[in-house]
GROMACS .gro file of C-alpha atoms in nm:
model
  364
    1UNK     CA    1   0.000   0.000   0.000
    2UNK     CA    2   0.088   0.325  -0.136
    3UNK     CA    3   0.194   0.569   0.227
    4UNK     CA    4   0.177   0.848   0.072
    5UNK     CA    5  -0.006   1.160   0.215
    6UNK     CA    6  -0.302   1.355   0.083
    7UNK     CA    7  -0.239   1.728   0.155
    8UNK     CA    8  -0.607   1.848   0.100
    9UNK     CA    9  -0.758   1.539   0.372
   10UNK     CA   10  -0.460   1.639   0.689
   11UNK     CA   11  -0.574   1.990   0.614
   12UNK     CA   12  -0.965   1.860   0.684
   13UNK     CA   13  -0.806   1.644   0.948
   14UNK     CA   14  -0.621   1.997   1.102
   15UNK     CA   15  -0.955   2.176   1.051
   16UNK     CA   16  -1.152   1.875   1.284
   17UNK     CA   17  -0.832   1.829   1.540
   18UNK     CA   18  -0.904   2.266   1.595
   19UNK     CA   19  -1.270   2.161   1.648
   20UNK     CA   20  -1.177   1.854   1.908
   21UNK     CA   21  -0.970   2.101   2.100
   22UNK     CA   22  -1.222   2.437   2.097
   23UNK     CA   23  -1.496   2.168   2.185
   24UNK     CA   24  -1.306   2.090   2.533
   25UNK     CA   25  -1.229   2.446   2.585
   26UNK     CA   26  -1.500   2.687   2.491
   27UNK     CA   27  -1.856   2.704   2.587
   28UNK     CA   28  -2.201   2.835   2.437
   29UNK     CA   29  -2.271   2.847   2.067
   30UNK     CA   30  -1.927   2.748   1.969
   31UNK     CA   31  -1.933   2.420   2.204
   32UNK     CA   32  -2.269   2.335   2.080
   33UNK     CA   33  -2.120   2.367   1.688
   34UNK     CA   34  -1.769   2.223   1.717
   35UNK     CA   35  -1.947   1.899   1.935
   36UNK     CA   36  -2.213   1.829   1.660
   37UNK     CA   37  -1.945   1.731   1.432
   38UNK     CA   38  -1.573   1.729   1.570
   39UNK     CA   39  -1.583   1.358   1.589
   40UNK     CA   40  -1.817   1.290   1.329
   41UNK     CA   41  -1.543   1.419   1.075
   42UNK     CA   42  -1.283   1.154   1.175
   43UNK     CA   43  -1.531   0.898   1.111
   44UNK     CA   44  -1.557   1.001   0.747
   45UNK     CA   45  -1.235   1.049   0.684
   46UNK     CA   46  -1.165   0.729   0.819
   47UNK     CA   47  -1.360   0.571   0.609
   48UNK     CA   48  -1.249   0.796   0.295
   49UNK     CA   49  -0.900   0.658   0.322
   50UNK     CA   50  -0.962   0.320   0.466
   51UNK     CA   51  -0.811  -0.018   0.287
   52UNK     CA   52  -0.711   0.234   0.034
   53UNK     CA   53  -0.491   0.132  -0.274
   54UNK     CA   54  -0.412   0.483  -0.424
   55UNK     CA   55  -0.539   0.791  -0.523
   56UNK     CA   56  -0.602   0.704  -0.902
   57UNK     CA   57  -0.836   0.409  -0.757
   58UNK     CA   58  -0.981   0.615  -0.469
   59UNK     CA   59  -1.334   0.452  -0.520
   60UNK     CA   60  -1.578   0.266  -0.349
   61UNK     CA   61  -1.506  -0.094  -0.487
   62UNK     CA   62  -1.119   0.013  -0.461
   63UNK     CA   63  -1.086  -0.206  -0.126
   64UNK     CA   64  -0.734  -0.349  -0.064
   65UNK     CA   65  -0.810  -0.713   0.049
   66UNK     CA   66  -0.463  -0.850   0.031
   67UNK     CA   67  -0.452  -0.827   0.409
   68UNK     CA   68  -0.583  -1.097   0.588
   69UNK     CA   69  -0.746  -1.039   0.896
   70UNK     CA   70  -0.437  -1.129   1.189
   71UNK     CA   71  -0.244  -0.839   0.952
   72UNK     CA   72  -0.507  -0.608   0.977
   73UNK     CA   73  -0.575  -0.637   1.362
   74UNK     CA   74  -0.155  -0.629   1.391
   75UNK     CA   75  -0.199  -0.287   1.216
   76UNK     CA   76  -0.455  -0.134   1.420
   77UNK     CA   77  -0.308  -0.296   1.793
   78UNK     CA   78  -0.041  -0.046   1.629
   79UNK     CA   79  -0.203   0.279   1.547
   80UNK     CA   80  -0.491   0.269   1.755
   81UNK     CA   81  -0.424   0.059   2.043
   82UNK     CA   82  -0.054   0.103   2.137
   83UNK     CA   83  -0.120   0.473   2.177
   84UNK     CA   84  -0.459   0.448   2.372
   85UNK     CA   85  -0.288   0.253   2.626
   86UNK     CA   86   0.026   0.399   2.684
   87UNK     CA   87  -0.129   0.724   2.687
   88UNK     CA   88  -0.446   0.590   2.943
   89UNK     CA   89  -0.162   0.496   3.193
   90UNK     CA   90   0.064   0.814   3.174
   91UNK     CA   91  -0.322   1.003   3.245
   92UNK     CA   92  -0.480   0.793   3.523
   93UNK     CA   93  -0.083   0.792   3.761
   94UNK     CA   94  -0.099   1.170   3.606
   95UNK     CA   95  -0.441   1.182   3.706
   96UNK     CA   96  -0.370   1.025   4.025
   97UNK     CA   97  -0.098   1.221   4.186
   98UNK     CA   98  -0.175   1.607   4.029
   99UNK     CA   99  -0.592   1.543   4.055
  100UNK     CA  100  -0.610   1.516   4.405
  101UNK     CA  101  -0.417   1.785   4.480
  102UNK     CA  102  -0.685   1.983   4.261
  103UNK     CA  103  -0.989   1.810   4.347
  104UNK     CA  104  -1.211   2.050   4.483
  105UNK     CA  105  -1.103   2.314   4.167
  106UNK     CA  106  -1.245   2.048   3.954
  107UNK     CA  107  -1.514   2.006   4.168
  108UNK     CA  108  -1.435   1.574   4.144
  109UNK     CA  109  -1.488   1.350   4.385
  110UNK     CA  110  -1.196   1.192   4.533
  111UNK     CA  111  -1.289   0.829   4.465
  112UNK     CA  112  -1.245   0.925   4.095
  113UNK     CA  113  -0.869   0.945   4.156
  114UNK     CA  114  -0.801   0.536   4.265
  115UNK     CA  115  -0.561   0.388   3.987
  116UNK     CA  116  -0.699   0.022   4.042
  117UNK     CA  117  -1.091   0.095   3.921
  118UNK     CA  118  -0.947   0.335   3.667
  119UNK     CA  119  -0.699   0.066   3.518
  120UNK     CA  120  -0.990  -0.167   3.489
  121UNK     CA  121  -1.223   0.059   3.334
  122UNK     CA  122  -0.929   0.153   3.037
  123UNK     CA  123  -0.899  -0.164   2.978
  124UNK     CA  124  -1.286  -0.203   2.950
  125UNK     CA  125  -1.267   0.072   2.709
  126UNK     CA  126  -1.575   0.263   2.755
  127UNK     CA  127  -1.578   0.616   2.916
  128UNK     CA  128  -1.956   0.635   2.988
  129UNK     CA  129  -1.832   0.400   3.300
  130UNK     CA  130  -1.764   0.703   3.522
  131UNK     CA  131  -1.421   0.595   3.551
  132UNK     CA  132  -1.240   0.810   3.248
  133UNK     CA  133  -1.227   1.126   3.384
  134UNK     CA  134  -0.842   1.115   3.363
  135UNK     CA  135  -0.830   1.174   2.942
  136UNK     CA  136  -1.196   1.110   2.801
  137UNK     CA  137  -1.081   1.191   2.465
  138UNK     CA  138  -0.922   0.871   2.438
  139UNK     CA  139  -1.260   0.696   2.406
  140UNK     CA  140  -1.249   0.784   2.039
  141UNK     CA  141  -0.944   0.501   1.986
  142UNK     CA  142  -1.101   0.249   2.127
  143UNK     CA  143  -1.416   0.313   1.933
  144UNK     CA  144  -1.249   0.396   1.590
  145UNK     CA  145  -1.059   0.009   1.608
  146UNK     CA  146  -1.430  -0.143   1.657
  147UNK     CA  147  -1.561   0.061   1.345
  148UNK     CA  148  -1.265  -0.050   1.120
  149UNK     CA  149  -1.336  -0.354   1.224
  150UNK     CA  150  -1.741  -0.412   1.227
  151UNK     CA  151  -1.615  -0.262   0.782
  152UNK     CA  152  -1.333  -0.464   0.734
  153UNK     CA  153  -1.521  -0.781   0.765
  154UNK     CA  154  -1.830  -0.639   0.582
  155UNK     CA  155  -1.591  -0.512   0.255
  156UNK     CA  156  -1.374  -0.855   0.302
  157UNK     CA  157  -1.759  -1.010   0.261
  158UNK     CA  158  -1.855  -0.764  -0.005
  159UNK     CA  159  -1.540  -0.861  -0.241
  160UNK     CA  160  -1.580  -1.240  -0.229
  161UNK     CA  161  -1.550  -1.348  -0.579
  162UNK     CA  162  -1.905  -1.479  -0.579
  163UNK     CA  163  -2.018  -1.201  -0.402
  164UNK     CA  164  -2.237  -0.987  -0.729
  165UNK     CA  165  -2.254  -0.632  -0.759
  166UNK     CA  166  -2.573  -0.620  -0.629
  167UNK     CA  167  -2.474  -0.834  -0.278
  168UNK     CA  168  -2.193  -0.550  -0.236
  169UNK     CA  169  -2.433  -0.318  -0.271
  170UNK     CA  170  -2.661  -0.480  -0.015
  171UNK     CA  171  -2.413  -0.576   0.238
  172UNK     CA  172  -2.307  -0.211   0.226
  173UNK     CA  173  -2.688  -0.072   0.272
  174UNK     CA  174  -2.745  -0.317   0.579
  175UNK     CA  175  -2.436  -0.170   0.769
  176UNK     CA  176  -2.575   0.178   0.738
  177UNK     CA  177  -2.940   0.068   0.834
  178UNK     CA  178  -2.800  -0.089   1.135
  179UNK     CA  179  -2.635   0.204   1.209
  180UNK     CA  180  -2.894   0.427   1.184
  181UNK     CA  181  -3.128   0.182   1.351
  182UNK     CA  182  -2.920   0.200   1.635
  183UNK     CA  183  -2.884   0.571   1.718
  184UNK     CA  184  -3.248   0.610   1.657
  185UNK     CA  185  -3.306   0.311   1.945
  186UNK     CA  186  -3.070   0.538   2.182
  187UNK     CA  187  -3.232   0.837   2.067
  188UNK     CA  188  -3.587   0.743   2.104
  189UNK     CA  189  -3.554   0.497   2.421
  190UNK     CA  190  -3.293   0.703   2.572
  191UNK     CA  191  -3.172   0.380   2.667
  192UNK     CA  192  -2.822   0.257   2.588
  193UNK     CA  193  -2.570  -0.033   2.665
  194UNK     CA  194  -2.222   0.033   2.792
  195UNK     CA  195  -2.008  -0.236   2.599
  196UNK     CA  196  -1.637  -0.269   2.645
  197UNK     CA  197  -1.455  -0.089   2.360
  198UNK     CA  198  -1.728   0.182   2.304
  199UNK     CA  199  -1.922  -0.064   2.085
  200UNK     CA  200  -2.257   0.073   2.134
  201UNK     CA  201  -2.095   0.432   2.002
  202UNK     CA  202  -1.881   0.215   1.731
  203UNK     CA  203  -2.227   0.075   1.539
  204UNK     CA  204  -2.365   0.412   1.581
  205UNK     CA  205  -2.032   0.582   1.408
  206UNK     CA  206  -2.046   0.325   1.140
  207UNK     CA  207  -2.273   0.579   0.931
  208UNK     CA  208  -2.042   0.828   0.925
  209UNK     CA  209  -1.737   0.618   0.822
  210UNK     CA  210  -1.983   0.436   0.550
  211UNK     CA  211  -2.033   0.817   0.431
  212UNK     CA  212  -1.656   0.845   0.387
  213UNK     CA  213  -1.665   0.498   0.234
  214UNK     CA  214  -1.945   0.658  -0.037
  215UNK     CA  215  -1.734   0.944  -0.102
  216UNK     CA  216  -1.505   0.770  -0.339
  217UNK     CA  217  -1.756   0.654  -0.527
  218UNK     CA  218  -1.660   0.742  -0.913
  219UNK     CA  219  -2.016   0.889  -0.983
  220UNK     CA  220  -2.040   1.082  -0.675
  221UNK     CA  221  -1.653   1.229  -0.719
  222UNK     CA  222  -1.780   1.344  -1.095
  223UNK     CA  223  -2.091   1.501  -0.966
  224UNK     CA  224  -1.900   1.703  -0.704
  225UNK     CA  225  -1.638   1.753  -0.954
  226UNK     CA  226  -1.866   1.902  -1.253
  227UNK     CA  227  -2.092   2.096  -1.015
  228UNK     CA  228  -1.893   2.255  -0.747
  229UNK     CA  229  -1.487   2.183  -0.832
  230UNK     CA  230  -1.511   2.267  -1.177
  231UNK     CA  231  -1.704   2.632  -1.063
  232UNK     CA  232  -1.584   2.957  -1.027
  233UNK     CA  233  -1.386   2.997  -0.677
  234UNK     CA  234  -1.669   3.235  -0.626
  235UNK     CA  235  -1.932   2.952  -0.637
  236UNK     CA  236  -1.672   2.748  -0.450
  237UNK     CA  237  -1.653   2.993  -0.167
  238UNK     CA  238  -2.034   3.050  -0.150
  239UNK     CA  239  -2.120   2.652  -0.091
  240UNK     CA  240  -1.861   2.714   0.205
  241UNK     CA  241  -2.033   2.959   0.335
  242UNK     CA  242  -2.386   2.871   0.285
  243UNK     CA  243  -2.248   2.515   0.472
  244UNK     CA  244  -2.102   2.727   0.748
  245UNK     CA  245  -2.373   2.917   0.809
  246UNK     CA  246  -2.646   2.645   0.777
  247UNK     CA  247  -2.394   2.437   1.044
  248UNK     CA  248  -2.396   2.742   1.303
  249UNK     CA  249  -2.758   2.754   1.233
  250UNK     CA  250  -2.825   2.351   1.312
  251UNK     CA  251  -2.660   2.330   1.576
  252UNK     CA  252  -2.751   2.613   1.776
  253UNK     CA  253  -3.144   2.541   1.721
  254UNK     CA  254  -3.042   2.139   1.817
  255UNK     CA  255  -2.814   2.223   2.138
  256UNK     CA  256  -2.546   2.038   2.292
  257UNK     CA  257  -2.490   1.713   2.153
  258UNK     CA  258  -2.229   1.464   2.257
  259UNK     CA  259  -2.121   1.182   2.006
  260UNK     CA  260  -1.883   0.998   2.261
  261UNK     CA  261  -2.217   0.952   2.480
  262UNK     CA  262  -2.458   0.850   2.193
  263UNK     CA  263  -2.680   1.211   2.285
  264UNK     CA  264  -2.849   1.336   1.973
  265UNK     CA  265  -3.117   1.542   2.126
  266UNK     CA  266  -3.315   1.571   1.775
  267UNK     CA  267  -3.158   1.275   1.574
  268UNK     CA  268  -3.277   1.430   1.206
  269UNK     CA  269  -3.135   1.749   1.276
  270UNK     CA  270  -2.800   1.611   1.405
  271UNK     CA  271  -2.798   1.391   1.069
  272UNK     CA  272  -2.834   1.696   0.897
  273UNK     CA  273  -2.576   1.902   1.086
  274UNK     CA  274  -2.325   1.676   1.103
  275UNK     CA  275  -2.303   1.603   0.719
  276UNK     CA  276  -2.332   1.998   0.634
  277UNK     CA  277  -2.065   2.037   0.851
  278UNK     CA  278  -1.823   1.730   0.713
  279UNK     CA  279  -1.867   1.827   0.362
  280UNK     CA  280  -1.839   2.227   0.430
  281UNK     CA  281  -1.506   2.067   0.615
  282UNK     CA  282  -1.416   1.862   0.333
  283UNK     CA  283  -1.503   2.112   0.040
  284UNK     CA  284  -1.273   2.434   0.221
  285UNK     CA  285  -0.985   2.168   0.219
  286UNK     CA  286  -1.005   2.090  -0.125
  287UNK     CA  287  -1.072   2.430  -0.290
  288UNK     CA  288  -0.916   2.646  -0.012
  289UNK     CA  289  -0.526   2.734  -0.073
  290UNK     CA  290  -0.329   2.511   0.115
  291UNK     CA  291  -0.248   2.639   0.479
  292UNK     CA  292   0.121   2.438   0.570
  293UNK     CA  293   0.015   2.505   0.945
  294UNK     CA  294  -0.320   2.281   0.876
  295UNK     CA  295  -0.139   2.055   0.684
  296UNK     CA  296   0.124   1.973   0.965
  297UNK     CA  297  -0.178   1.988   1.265
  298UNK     CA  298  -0.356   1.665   1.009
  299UNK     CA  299  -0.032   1.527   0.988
  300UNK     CA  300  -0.039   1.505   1.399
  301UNK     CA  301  -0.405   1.405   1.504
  302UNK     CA  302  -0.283   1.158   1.732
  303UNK     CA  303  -0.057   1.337   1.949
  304UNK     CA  304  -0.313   1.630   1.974
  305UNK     CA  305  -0.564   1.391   2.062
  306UNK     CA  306  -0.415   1.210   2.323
  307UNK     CA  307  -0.237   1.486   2.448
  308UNK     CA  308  -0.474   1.811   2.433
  309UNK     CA  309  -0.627   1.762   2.780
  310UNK     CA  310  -0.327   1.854   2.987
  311UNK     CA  311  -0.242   2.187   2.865
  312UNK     CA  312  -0.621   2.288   2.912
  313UNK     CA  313  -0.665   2.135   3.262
  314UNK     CA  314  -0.360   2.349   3.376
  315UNK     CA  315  -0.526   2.642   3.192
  316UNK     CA  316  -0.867   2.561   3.434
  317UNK     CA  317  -0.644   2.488   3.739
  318UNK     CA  318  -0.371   2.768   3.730
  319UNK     CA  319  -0.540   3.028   3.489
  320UNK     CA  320  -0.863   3.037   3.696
  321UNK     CA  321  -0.969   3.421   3.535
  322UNK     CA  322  -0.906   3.285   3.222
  323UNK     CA  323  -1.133   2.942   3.288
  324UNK     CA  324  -1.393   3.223   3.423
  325UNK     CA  325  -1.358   3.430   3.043
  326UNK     CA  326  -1.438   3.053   2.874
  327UNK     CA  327  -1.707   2.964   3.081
  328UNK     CA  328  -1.830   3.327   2.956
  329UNK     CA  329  -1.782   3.256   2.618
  330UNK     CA  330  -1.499   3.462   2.545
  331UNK     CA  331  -1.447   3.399   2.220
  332UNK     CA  332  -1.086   3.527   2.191
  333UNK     CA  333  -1.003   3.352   2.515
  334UNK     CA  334  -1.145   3.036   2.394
  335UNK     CA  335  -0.924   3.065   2.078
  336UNK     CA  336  -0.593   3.139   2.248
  337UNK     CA  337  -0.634   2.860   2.466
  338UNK     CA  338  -0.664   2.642   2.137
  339UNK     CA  339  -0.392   2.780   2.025
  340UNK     CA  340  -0.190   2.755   2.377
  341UNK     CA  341  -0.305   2.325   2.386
  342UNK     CA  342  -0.211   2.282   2.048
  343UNK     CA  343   0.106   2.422   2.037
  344UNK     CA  344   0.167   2.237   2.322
  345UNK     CA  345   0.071   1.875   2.194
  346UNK     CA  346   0.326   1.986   1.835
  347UNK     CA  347   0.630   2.096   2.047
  348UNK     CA  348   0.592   1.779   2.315
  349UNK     CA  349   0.537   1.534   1.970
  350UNK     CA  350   0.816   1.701   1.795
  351UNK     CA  351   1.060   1.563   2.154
  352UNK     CA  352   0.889   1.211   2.179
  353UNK     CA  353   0.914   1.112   1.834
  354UNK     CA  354   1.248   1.157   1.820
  355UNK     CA  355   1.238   0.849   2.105
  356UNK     CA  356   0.912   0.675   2.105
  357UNK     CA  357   0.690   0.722   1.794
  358UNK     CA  358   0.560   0.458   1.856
  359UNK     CA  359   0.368   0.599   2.173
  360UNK     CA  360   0.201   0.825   1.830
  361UNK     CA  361   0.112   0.465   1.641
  362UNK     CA  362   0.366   0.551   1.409
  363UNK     CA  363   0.705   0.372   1.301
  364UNK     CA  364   1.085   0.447   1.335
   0.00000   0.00000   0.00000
């Protein structure tokens, strides 16, 4: 497999990381946007570059089944798994000695700060347990290995030489309905299973990362192509906008919505917003000139993800005025704490890897 990178998909991935930070730190209209799709984005991008042979074959049917599936889970203990547990221990000892001493800041109960409950529950996987308030961004690790999963065995099904091209078609189809049958059980019951490895949250993300699957679809890619890509920039820029604004719009009227805990408040209208906001995402990558800054940020989801917490739980411990300006919804407070975490994350990567990449999922 080609390793080659993508520049316009780690600028969307630099564009969602910003989004996954200013989601943790800010508060008001900008949480409420920046939740109802800051995950959702990985999922499709995941799935746009998943089991992918190259970029001249970048369609749906273009599904790299030379790797059987003891490679494939030896690949993903690597990228996914190595870093969500090195990086759940470092948080819960972190977590452990430094949360205590901050406690009633945080306003946490002190039983939250025992390693032995907390090592169990990273193990289980699944931060709706109470017990992963020491780096709940991890969850998203755990969850992303059982979606590549659940679609590795449905593609390795799907391209089965006596598998026709309607039975592809179908096998595809009944992955998305159970997705979608799923959030709308959570939604409408407002009942949901906690399963190890974020499972219940893994069917429900298998939508999204179907979506990214679609996306190289040859007929889609044309349509897209003719209608928007081959336009005027000023066309170009106005579908940007009109997404942005419609996005802002969504998810103010839908509220706070939280994709790690299955809550959709109004399920068609986070549907809706989600997918404006993905393919305004996706659209400003490709047309938009390319921004080396956003290009290095995709380039180092991981270590912003695993890492983004710490920088803006000192900023709430030590900075307390400026934890009062976000809880305000300071705007220009909110974004220079971004900019404070992620800076961070870079210049702490930029040490490690020179050591331990593999703490990153990546190779020497």
């Amino acid at each position: 497999m080609s390793k080659q990178r993508i520049s316009w998909i780690d600028v969307a991935k630099g564009i969602g990381m910003i989004a996954i930070v200013l989601g943790h730190g800010s508060n008001g209209v900008l949480r409420c946007v920046c939740l109802s799709f800051n995950s959702v984005i990985f999922f499709v991008l995941a799935g746009l570059t998943f089991c992918r042979k190259s970029e001249a074959e970048s369609t749906f049917v273009c599904f790299d089944d030379g790797r059987d599936f003891k490679t494939f889970l030896r690949s993903s203990f690597k990228t996914l798994a190595v870093p969500y547990l090195f990086w759940g221990l470092i948080s819960i000892f972190v977590y452990f000695f430094f949360g205590r001493l901050t406690a009633n800041k945080l306003n946490m109960d002190q039983s939250h700060f025992e390693i032995l409950p907390n090592l169990i529950f990273l193990l289980y996987g699944n931060s709706d347990t109470g017990y992963f308030e020491w780096n709940r961004p991890l969850w998203f690790l755990p969850c992303l290995l059982v979606v590549e999963l659940l679609w590795f065995l449905a593609l390795k099904i799907s391209v089965n030489r006596n598998a026709a091209g309607g039975k592809k078609w179908g096998i595809y189809v009944t992955a998305m309905l159970l997705s979608v049958s799923n959030m709308a059980f959570i939604s409408f019951s407002g009942y949901k299973f906690i399963l190890p490895f974020e499972m219940e949250t893994a069917i429900s993300m298998m939508f999204f990362f179907g979506i990214g699957l679609i996306l190289r679809d040859g007929a889609f890619l044309g349509f897209v192509k003719k209608h928007v890509l081959e336009k005027k920039k000023v066309w170009q820029y106005l579908c940007i906008l009109c997404g942005a604004g419609l996005t802002i719009a969504l998810a103010a009227a839908n509220g706070l919505t939280d994709t790690r805990s299955d809550q959709f408040v109004n399920l068609p209208i986070y549907f809706v917003n989600a997918l404006c906001a993905c393919f305004t995402v996706l659209l400003l990558a490709k047309v938009a000139p390319c921004s080396p800054i956003l290009e290095y940020m995709g380039q180092k989801t991981m270590a912003i993800l695993v890492m983004h917490k710490f920088p803006v739980m000192f900023v709430r411990v030590f900075l307390p005025q400026v934890d009062k300006k976000i809880s305000e919804g300071n705007l220009l407070y909110e974004l220079l704490v971004c900019a404070f975490a992620i800076g961070s994350c870079l210049i702490v990567e930029k040490v490690i890897s020179m050591v331990a990449p593999q703490v990153f999922g990546k190779g020497r």
